[in-house]
């Protein structure tokens, strides 16, 4: 049973968290592809690079609707390959100890802690990206609706998680604009 409440946040707070972060891991999901948010995501990464923020993308092997879909979209957006990591390259608990912000964009099932914490869950045993291990997790999603597996995600109710609801492309563009304005 999931307890707690989803805490909402706003673009200003997300931009401020990213500005203060020394290490950021961005986790894109199918929602990035649907919204065509990869270009704004790449521009956010450029803004963070100007600030010398250690920024990586972690890609789940089944993110998107076909294997490799997100890798192609990120390459189209000009995101350097060395900043894009496959899930298994960046998913040991120790990898997350110094992550200030995990920015989840349009992902749900691939970051669902039920896979590890609930043996009776339909996704039990599925490898997931452990965003809940970051100091702060910010989730950009269209709504609080469930993902493909039709399961609630307890990560969204954690004390260290804030939800920024809305279209991924629009929200990413707003975050990018706030980062640019404060440069």
Tab-separated table of C-alpha atoms in Angstrom:
chain	number	residue	atom	x	y	z
A	1	UNK	CA	0.000	0.000	0.000
A	2	UNK	CA	1.266	3.415	-0.980
A	3	UNK	CA	1.252	6.046	1.727
A	4	UNK	CA	1.987	9.744	1.748
A	5	UNK	CA	1.056	12.498	-0.623
A	6	UNK	CA	2.401	13.682	-3.930
A	7	UNK	CA	4.043	17.065	-3.496
A	8	UNK	CA	3.776	19.396	-6.435
A	9	UNK	CA	6.433	21.900	-7.382
A	10	UNK	CA	6.822	24.671	-9.925
A	11	UNK	CA	9.261	25.541	-12.677
A	12	UNK	CA	11.075	28.138	-10.550
A	13	UNK	CA	11.785	25.607	-7.799
A	14	UNK	CA	12.992	23.004	-10.307
A	15	UNK	CA	15.314	25.503	-11.998
A	16	UNK	CA	16.651	26.587	-8.590
A	17	UNK	CA	17.308	22.967	-7.582
A	18	UNK	CA	19.178	22.345	-10.839
A	19	UNK	CA	21.210	25.549	-10.405
A	20	UNK	CA	22.346	24.478	-6.940
A	21	UNK	CA	23.079	20.865	-7.897
A	22	UNK	CA	26.606	19.613	-8.441
A	23	UNK	CA	25.449	16.290	-9.908
A	24	UNK	CA	22.258	15.647	-11.902
A	25	UNK	CA	20.956	12.462	-13.500
A	26	UNK	CA	18.162	12.886	-16.046
A	27	UNK	CA	15.944	9.869	-16.713
A	28	UNK	CA	13.814	10.232	-19.855
A	29	UNK	CA	10.884	7.984	-20.638
A	30	UNK	CA	8.283	7.543	-23.330
A	31	UNK	CA	6.747	10.893	-22.360
A	32	UNK	CA	9.810	12.681	-23.758
A	33	UNK	CA	9.277	10.993	-27.124
A	34	UNK	CA	5.548	11.751	-27.205
A	35	UNK	CA	6.072	15.407	-26.275
A	36	UNK	CA	9.177	15.807	-28.477
A	37	UNK	CA	11.007	17.194	-25.465
A	38	UNK	CA	14.474	15.902	-26.341
A	39	UNK	CA	15.678	19.237	-27.777
A	40	UNK	CA	14.755	21.210	-24.662
A	41	UNK	CA	16.360	18.446	-22.584
A	42	UNK	CA	19.580	18.866	-24.557
A	43	UNK	CA	19.454	22.637	-24.042
A	44	UNK	CA	19.014	22.152	-20.278
A	45	UNK	CA	22.089	19.923	-20.313
A	46	UNK	CA	24.049	22.668	-22.117
A	47	UNK	CA	22.967	25.215	-19.506
A	48	UNK	CA	24.049	22.871	-16.716
A	49	UNK	CA	27.380	22.229	-18.467
A	50	UNK	CA	28.039	25.996	-18.456
A	51	UNK	CA	27.671	25.820	-14.667
A	52	UNK	CA	30.081	22.844	-14.520
A	53	UNK	CA	27.301	20.593	-13.234
A	54	UNK	CA	28.090	16.893	-13.675
A	55	UNK	CA	25.065	15.875	-15.757
A	56	UNK	CA	24.280	12.461	-17.180
A	57	UNK	CA	21.287	10.780	-18.752
A	58	UNK	CA	20.348	7.287	-17.637
A	59	UNK	CA	18.377	5.262	-20.171
A	60	UNK	CA	16.360	2.190	-19.296
A	61	UNK	CA	16.577	-0.557	-21.938
A	62	UNK	CA	12.786	-0.651	-22.366
A	63	UNK	CA	12.160	3.113	-22.159
A	64	UNK	CA	10.090	4.321	-25.069
A	65	UNK	CA	8.011	2.038	-27.219
A	66	UNK	CA	10.900	0.191	-28.843
A	67	UNK	CA	14.485	-0.522	-27.784
A	68	UNK	CA	16.834	2.316	-28.653
A	69	UNK	CA	14.079	4.859	-29.362
A	70	UNK	CA	15.302	7.321	-26.751
A	71	UNK	CA	18.957	6.899	-27.744
A	72	UNK	CA	18.024	7.962	-31.286
A	73	UNK	CA	15.997	10.957	-30.072
A	74	UNK	CA	18.794	12.123	-27.782
A	75	UNK	CA	21.335	11.785	-30.601
A	76	UNK	CA	19.022	13.852	-32.845
A	77	UNK	CA	18.998	16.529	-30.150
A	78	UNK	CA	22.804	16.622	-30.150
A	79	UNK	CA	23.273	15.269	-26.642
A	80	UNK	CA	26.856	13.964	-26.412
A	81	UNK	CA	27.101	10.180	-26.311
A	82	UNK	CA	29.454	10.274	-23.336
A	83	UNK	CA	26.696	11.856	-21.227
A	84	UNK	CA	24.189	9.123	-22.096
A	85	UNK	CA	24.521	6.043	-19.916
A	86	UNK	CA	22.684	2.770	-20.109
A	87	UNK	CA	20.867	1.892	-16.899
A	88	UNK	CA	23.397	-0.723	-15.804
A	89	UNK	CA	26.264	1.789	-16.124
A	90	UNK	CA	24.722	4.115	-13.550
A	91	UNK	CA	22.558	2.153	-11.159
A	92	UNK	CA	24.550	0.779	-8.240
A	93	UNK	CA	23.317	2.298	-4.973
A	94	UNK	CA	26.753	3.951	-4.632
A	95	UNK	CA	26.221	5.702	-8.000
A	96	UNK	CA	23.330	7.629	-6.446
A	97	UNK	CA	24.944	8.690	-3.158
A	98	UNK	CA	26.173	12.017	-4.514
A	99	UNK	CA	23.349	12.717	-6.985
A	100	UNK	CA	21.752	15.977	-5.904
A	101	UNK	CA	18.835	15.817	-8.355
A	102	UNK	CA	17.309	12.964	-10.315
A	103	UNK	CA	15.154	14.619	-12.984
A	104	UNK	CA	12.660	12.061	-14.281
A	105	UNK	CA	10.895	13.174	-17.454
A	106	UNK	CA	7.986	11.194	-18.841
A	107	UNK	CA	9.022	7.938	-17.162
A	108	UNK	CA	6.961	5.856	-14.764
A	109	UNK	CA	7.362	2.068	-14.704
A	110	UNK	CA	11.115	2.219	-15.383
A	111	UNK	CA	11.617	4.146	-12.102
A	112	UNK	CA	9.055	2.242	-10.001
A	113	UNK	CA	10.486	0.995	-6.700
A	114	UNK	CA	7.777	-1.698	-6.481
A	115	UNK	CA	9.981	-3.780	-8.785
A	116	UNK	CA	12.514	-4.071	-5.955
A	117	UNK	CA	10.388	-3.635	-2.838
A	118	UNK	CA	7.211	-5.627	-3.500
A	119	UNK	CA	7.672	-9.327	-4.356
A	120	UNK	CA	3.967	-9.679	-5.248
A	121	UNK	CA	4.052	-6.788	-7.728
A	122	UNK	CA	3.517	-7.636	-11.416
A	123	UNK	CA	6.833	-5.872	-12.118
A	124	UNK	CA	8.749	-7.620	-9.303
A	125	UNK	CA	12.281	-8.337	-10.441
A	126	UNK	CA	12.192	-5.933	-13.380
A	127	UNK	CA	15.354	-3.827	-13.381
A	128	UNK	CA	14.526	-0.195	-12.618
A	129	UNK	CA	16.511	3.027	-12.377
A	130	UNK	CA	16.885	3.846	-8.681
A	131	UNK	CA	16.002	7.553	-8.818
A	132	UNK	CA	14.618	7.393	-5.273
A	133	UNK	CA	18.210	7.025	-4.038
A	134	UNK	CA	19.078	10.586	-5.150
A	135	UNK	CA	19.004	13.360	-2.567
A	136	UNK	CA	16.076	14.876	-4.454
A	137	UNK	CA	13.868	13.434	-7.172
A	138	UNK	CA	11.866	15.709	-9.463
A	139	UNK	CA	9.349	14.035	-11.753
A	140	UNK	CA	7.951	15.795	-14.823
A	141	UNK	CA	4.814	14.003	-15.983
A	142	UNK	CA	1.698	14.918	-17.902
A	143	UNK	CA	-0.505	13.666	-15.068
A	144	UNK	CA	-0.492	11.451	-12.006
A	145	UNK	CA	-1.845	8.635	-14.175
A	146	UNK	CA	-0.227	5.212	-14.254
A	147	UNK	CA	2.233	3.990	-16.869
A	148	UNK	CA	2.112	1.032	-19.235
A	149	UNK	CA	2.109	-1.487	-16.360
A	150	UNK	CA	-0.975	0.237	-14.855
A	151	UNK	CA	0.643	0.456	-11.406
A	152	UNK	CA	0.903	3.335	-8.981
A	153	UNK	CA	4.480	4.406	-8.348
A	154	UNK	CA	5.413	4.861	-4.667
A	155	UNK	CA	8.445	6.949	-5.685
A	156	UNK	CA	6.028	9.765	-6.529
A	157	UNK	CA	4.909	9.828	-2.875
A	158	UNK	CA	8.377	9.853	-1.285
A	159	UNK	CA	9.419	12.753	0.933
A	160	UNK	CA	12.327	13.561	-1.396
A	161	UNK	CA	10.149	13.608	-4.551
A	162	UNK	CA	8.423	16.617	-6.091
A	163	UNK	CA	6.034	16.409	-9.053
A	164	UNK	CA	5.958	18.961	-11.882
A	165	UNK	CA	2.873	18.143	-13.910
A	166	UNK	CA	2.336	19.158	-17.524
A	167	UNK	CA	3.500	18.517	-21.069
A	168	UNK	CA	7.152	17.430	-20.958
A	169	UNK	CA	8.282	19.653	-23.835
A	170	UNK	CA	6.598	22.755	-22.434
A	171	UNK	CA	7.867	22.123	-18.908
A	172	UNK	CA	11.424	21.450	-20.125
A	173	UNK	CA	11.353	24.631	-22.225
A	174	UNK	CA	10.185	26.602	-19.178
A	175	UNK	CA	12.981	25.117	-17.049
A	176	UNK	CA	15.518	25.883	-19.805
A	177	UNK	CA	14.304	29.480	-20.008
A	178	UNK	CA	14.612	29.937	-16.224
A	179	UNK	CA	18.152	28.539	-16.309
A	180	UNK	CA	19.102	30.864	-19.178
A	181	UNK	CA	17.599	33.889	-17.431
A	182	UNK	CA	19.669	33.249	-14.320
A	183	UNK	CA	22.964	32.556	-16.100
